Short mmCIF file of C-alpha atoms in Angstrom, two decimals:
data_model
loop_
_atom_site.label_atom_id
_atom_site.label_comp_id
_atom_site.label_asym_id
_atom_site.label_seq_id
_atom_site.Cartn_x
_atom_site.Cartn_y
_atom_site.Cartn_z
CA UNK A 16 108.12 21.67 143.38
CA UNK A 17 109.68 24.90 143.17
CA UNK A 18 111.17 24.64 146.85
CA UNK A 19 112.31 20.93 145.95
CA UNK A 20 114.87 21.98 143.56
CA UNK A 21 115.51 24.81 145.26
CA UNK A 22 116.62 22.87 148.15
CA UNK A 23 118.16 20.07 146.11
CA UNK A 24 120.52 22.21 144.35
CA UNK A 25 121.24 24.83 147.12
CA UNK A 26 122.49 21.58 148.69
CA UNK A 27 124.93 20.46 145.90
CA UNK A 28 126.26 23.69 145.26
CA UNK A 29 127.10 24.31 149.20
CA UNK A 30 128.62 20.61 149.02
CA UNK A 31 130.42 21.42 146.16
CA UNK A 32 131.73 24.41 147.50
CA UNK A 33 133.16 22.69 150.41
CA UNK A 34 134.13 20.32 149.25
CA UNK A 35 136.36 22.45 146.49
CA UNK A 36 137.88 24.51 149.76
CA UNK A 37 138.74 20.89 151.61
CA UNK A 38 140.12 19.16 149.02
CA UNK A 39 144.30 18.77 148.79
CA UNK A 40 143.96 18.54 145.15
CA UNK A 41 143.56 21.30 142.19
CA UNK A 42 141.68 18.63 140.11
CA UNK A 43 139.18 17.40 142.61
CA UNK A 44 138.72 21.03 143.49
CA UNK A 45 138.37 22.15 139.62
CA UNK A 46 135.52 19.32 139.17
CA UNK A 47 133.55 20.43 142.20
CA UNK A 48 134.21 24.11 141.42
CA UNK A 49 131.94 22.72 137.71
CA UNK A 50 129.75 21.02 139.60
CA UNK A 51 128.98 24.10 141.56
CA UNK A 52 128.46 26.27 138.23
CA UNK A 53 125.73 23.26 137.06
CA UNK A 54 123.94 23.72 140.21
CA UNK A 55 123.84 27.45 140.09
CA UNK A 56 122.46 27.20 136.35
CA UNK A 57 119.73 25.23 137.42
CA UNK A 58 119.04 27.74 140.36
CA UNK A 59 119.36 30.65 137.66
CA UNK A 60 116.55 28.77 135.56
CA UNK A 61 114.39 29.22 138.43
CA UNK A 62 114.66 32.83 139.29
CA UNK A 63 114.06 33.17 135.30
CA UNK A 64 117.06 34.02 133.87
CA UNK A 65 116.86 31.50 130.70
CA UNK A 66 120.13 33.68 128.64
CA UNK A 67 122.01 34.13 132.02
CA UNK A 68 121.78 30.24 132.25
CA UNK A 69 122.71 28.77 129.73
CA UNK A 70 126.08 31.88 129.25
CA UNK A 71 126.70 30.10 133.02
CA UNK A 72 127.04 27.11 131.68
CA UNK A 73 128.93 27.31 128.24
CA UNK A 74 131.24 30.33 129.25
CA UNK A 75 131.98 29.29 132.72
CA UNK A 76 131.51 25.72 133.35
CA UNK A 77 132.64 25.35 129.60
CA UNK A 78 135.19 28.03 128.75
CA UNK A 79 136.78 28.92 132.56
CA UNK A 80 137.14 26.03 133.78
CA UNK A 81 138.25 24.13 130.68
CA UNK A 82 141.21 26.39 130.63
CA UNK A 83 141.57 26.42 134.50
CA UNK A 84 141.47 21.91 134.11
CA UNK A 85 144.17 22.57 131.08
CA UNK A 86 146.46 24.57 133.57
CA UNK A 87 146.27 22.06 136.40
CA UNK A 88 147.04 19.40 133.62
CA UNK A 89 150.00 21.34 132.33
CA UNK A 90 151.69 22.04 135.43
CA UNK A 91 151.50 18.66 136.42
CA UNK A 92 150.13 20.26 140.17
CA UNK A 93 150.32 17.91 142.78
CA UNK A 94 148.65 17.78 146.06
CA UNK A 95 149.41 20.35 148.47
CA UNK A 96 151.58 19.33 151.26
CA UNK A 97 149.96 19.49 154.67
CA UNK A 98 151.77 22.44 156.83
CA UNK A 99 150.47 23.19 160.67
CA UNK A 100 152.46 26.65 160.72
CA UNK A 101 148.85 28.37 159.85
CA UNK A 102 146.81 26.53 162.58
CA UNK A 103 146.07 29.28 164.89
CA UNK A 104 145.31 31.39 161.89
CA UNK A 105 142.36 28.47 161.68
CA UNK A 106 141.13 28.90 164.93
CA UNK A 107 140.71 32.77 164.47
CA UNK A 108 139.50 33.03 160.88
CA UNK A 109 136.72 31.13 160.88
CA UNK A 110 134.47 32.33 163.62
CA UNK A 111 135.27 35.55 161.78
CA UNK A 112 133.90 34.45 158.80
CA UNK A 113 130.78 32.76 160.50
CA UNK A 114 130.13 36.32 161.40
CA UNK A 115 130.48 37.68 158.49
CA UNK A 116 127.55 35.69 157.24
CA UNK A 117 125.91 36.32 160.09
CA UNK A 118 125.71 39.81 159.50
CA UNK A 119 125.33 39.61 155.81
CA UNK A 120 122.27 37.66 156.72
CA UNK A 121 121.07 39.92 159.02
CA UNK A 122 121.03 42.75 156.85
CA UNK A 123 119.55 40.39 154.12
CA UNK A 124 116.55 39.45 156.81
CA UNK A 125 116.13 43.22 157.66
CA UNK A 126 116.14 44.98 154.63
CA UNK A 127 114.18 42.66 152.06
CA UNK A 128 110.33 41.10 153.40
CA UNK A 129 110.13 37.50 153.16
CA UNK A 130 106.83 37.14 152.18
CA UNK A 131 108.31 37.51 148.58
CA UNK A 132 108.10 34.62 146.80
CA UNK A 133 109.94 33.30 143.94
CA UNK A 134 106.99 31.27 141.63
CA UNK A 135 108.57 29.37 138.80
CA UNK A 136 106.98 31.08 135.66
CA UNK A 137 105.57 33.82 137.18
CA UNK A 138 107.73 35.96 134.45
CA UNK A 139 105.16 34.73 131.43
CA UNK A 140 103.60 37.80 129.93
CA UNK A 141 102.22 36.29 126.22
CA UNK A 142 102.99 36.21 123.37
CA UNK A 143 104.66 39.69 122.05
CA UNK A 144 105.84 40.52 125.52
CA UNK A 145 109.03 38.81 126.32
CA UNK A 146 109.68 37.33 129.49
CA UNK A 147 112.35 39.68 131.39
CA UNK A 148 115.42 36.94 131.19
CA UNK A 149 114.57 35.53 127.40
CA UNK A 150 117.78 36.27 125.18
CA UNK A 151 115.19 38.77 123.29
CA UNK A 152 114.40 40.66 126.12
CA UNK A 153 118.13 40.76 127.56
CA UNK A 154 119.54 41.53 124.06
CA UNK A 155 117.10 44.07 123.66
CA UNK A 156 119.14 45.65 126.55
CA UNK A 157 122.17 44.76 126.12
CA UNK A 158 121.86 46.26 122.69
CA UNK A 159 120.48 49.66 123.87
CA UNK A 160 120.56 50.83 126.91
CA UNK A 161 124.02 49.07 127.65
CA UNK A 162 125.80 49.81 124.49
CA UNK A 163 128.46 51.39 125.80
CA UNK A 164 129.98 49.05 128.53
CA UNK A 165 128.96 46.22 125.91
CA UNK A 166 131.38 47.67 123.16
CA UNK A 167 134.09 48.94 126.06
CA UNK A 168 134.21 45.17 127.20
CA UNK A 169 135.32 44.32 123.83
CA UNK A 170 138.10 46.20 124.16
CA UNK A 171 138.70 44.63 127.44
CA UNK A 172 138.84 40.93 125.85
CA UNK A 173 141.12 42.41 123.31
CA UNK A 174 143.37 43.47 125.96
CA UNK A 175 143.31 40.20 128.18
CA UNK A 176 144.12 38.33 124.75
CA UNK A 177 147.31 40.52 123.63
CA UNK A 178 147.98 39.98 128.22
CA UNK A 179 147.87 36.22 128.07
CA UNK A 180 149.49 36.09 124.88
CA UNK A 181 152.36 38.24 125.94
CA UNK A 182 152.68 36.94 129.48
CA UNK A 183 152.88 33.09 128.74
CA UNK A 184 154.93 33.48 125.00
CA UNK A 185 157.92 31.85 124.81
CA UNK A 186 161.18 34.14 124.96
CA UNK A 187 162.63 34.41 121.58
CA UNK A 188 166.39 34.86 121.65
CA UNK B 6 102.78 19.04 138.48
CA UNK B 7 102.94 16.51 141.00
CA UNK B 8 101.00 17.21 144.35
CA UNK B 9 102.72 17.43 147.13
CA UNK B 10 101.69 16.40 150.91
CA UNK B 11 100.68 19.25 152.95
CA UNK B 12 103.30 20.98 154.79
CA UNK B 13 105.68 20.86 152.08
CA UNK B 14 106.66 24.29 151.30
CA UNK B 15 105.73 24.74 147.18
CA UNK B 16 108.06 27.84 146.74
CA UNK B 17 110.73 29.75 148.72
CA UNK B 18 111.18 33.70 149.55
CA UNK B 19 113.76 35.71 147.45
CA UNK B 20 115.94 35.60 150.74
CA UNK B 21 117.02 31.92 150.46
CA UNK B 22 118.77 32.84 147.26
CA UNK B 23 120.42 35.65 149.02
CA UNK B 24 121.20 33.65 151.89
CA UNK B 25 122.59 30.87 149.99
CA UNK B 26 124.67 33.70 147.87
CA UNK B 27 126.04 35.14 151.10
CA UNK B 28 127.06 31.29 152.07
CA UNK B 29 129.36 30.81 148.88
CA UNK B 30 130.43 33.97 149.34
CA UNK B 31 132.02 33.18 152.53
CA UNK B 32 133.09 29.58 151.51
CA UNK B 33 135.09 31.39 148.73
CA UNK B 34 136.94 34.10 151.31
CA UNK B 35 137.92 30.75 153.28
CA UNK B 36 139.32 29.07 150.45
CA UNK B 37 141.00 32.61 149.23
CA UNK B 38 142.66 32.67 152.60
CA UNK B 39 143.21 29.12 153.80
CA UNK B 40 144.49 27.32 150.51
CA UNK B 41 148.48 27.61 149.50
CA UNK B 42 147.81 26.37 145.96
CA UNK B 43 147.60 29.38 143.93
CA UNK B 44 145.32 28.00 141.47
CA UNK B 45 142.94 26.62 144.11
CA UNK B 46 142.91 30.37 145.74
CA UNK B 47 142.29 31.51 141.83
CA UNK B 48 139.47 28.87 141.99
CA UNK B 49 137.79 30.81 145.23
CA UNK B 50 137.94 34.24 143.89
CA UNK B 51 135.98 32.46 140.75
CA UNK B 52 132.94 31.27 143.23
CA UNK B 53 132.77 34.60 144.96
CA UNK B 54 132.13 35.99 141.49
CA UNK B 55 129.66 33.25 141.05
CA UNK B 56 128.09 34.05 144.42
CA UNK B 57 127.56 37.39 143.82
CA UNK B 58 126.30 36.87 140.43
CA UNK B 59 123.68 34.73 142.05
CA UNK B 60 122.60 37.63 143.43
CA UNK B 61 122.53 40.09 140.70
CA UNK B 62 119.99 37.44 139.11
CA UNK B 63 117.44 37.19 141.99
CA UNK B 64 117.68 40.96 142.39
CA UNK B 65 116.83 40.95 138.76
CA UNK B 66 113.62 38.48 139.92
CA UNK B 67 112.89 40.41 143.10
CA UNK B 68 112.67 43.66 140.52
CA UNK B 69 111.59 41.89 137.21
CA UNK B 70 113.84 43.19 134.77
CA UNK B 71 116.67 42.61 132.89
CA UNK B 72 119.17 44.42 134.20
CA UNK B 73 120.56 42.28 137.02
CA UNK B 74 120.76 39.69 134.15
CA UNK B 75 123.61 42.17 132.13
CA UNK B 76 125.72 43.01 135.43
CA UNK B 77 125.69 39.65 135.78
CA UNK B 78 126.77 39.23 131.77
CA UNK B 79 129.46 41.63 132.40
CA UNK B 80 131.02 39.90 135.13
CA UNK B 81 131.05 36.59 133.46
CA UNK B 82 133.09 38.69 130.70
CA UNK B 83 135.36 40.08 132.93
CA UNK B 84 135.88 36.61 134.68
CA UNK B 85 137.09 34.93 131.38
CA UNK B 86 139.40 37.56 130.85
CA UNK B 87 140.60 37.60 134.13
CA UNK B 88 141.45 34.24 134.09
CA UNK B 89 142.59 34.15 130.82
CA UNK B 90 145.55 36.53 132.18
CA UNK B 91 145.49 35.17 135.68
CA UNK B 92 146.16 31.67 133.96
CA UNK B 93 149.14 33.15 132.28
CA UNK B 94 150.46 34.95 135.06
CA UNK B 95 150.55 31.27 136.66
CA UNK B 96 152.13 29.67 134.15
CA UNK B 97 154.65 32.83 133.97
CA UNK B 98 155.01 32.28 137.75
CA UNK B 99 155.48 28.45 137.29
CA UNK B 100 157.96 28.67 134.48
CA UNK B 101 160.09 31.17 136.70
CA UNK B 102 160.26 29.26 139.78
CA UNK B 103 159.25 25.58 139.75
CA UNK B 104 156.02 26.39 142.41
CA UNK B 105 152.22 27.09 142.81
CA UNK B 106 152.72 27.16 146.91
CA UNK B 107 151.94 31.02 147.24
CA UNK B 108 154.48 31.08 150.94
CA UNK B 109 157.20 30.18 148.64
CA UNK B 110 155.85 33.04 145.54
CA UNK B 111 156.92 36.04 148.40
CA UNK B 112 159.28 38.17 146.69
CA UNK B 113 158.89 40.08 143.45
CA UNK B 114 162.01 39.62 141.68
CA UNK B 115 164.23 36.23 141.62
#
């Protein structure tokens, strides 16, 4: 069952994914760029992280790409136009790429055993012992031994608020 | 749980989810560099993050705890502020110069 969804969703988010590259239009790629984020929640769920989850799907298929749908809308973006100036740049950047992954995978094979299996609830310890991805046992964490960045990213939001508000304010005269 | 025919594999290695991390990875660095729209190429670097993040949580499996679950936190948090700013740097952009097509964004002043 595990491997079922596993597969089913790998599938829809590499669709998605494509699909958001190949598309001409910042909409159609905004709505597969969500649908991508809903399949990699699910996938989340099964590797056990319940809080990491559902944060995927309120803050960025919520939040991001709410705001990223309400630019699109604003601009009034069109489709791109099609331009064969960049064609040869095609033909050589994708077998680089392909290689890329290739390599990436290679290391991937070679450094971790794939005996390892992931086992959907493997993670449940009883009661009093949190699994490792509950929102107790990651804001036990977050809370304690990550204090620090947690409070310094605070000022970080504070900072991309006063940005955004100064970048996109109307000039006052 | 419903029983499956024989054959069917019941659960997959940690590697899949790497593998499958390492594929977005590399459909976002083709969108980065192949699309003209700058909000579409915003819309890549957002799936690398999510790529990578995908494997910051099956690290997180692979060593049972917690922690790949916070880097993971963090860069959601750093992603909504990025494109909170990115977002206005668009709209700055757009306001200035009547065009997302990043070959015709190639000087820094007007």
């Amino acid at each position: 069952m595990d491997a079922i969804l596993f597969f089913l969703f790998a599938t829809i988010t590499v669709i998605c994914a494509i699909n958001m590259v190949l598309q001409r239009h910042p909409i159609s790629s905004a709505l597969s760029l969500i649908g991508v984020m809903g399949s990699l929640a699910v996938l989340y769920l099964l590797l056990g992280g319940e809080f990491i989850a559902m944060a995927q799907l309120i803050v960025y298929s919520g939040a991001i790409m709410v705001l990223f749908l309400f630019v699109i809308m604003l601009l009034n973006s069109g489709a791109e136009p099609k331009r064969s100036r960049h064609k040869i740049l095609l033909f050589l950047g994708a077998p680089l790429l392909v290689i890329l992954l290739g390599v990436i995978g290679y290391f991937i094979q070679g450094q971790i055993p794939a005996q390892e299996m992931v086992k959907f609830g493997s993670w449940e310890s009883g009661p009093g012992k949190p699994a490792f991805g509950s929102p107790q046992n990651v804001g036990m964490s977050l809370f304690t031994s990550y204090l620090l960045p947690f409070e310094i990213t605070s000022v970080l939001i504070l900072i991309a608020i006063l940005g955004a508000i100064v970048l996109a304010r109307k000039e006052i005269d | 749980m419903l029983p499956l025919p024989p054959g069917v594999p019941t659960a997959v290695p940690v590697t899949y989810y790497l593998i499958l991390s390492a594929i977005l990875f590399v459909i976002g660095g083709a969108g980065f560099l192949y699309r003209k729209n700058i909000i579409t190429v915003f819309m890549s670097i957002e799936l690398m993050l999510n790529a990578v993040n995908l494997s910051f949580v099956a690290f997180a499996y692979k060593f049972n705890k917690a922690d790949g679950h916070i880097y993971s936190f963090f860069v959601m948090v750093v992603a909504a502020a990025e494109a909170a700013v990115g977002l206005a740097i668009i709209l700055t952009v757009f306001k200035n110069r009547q065009t997302l097509e990043i070959d015709d964004i190639d000087s820094m002043k007007l």
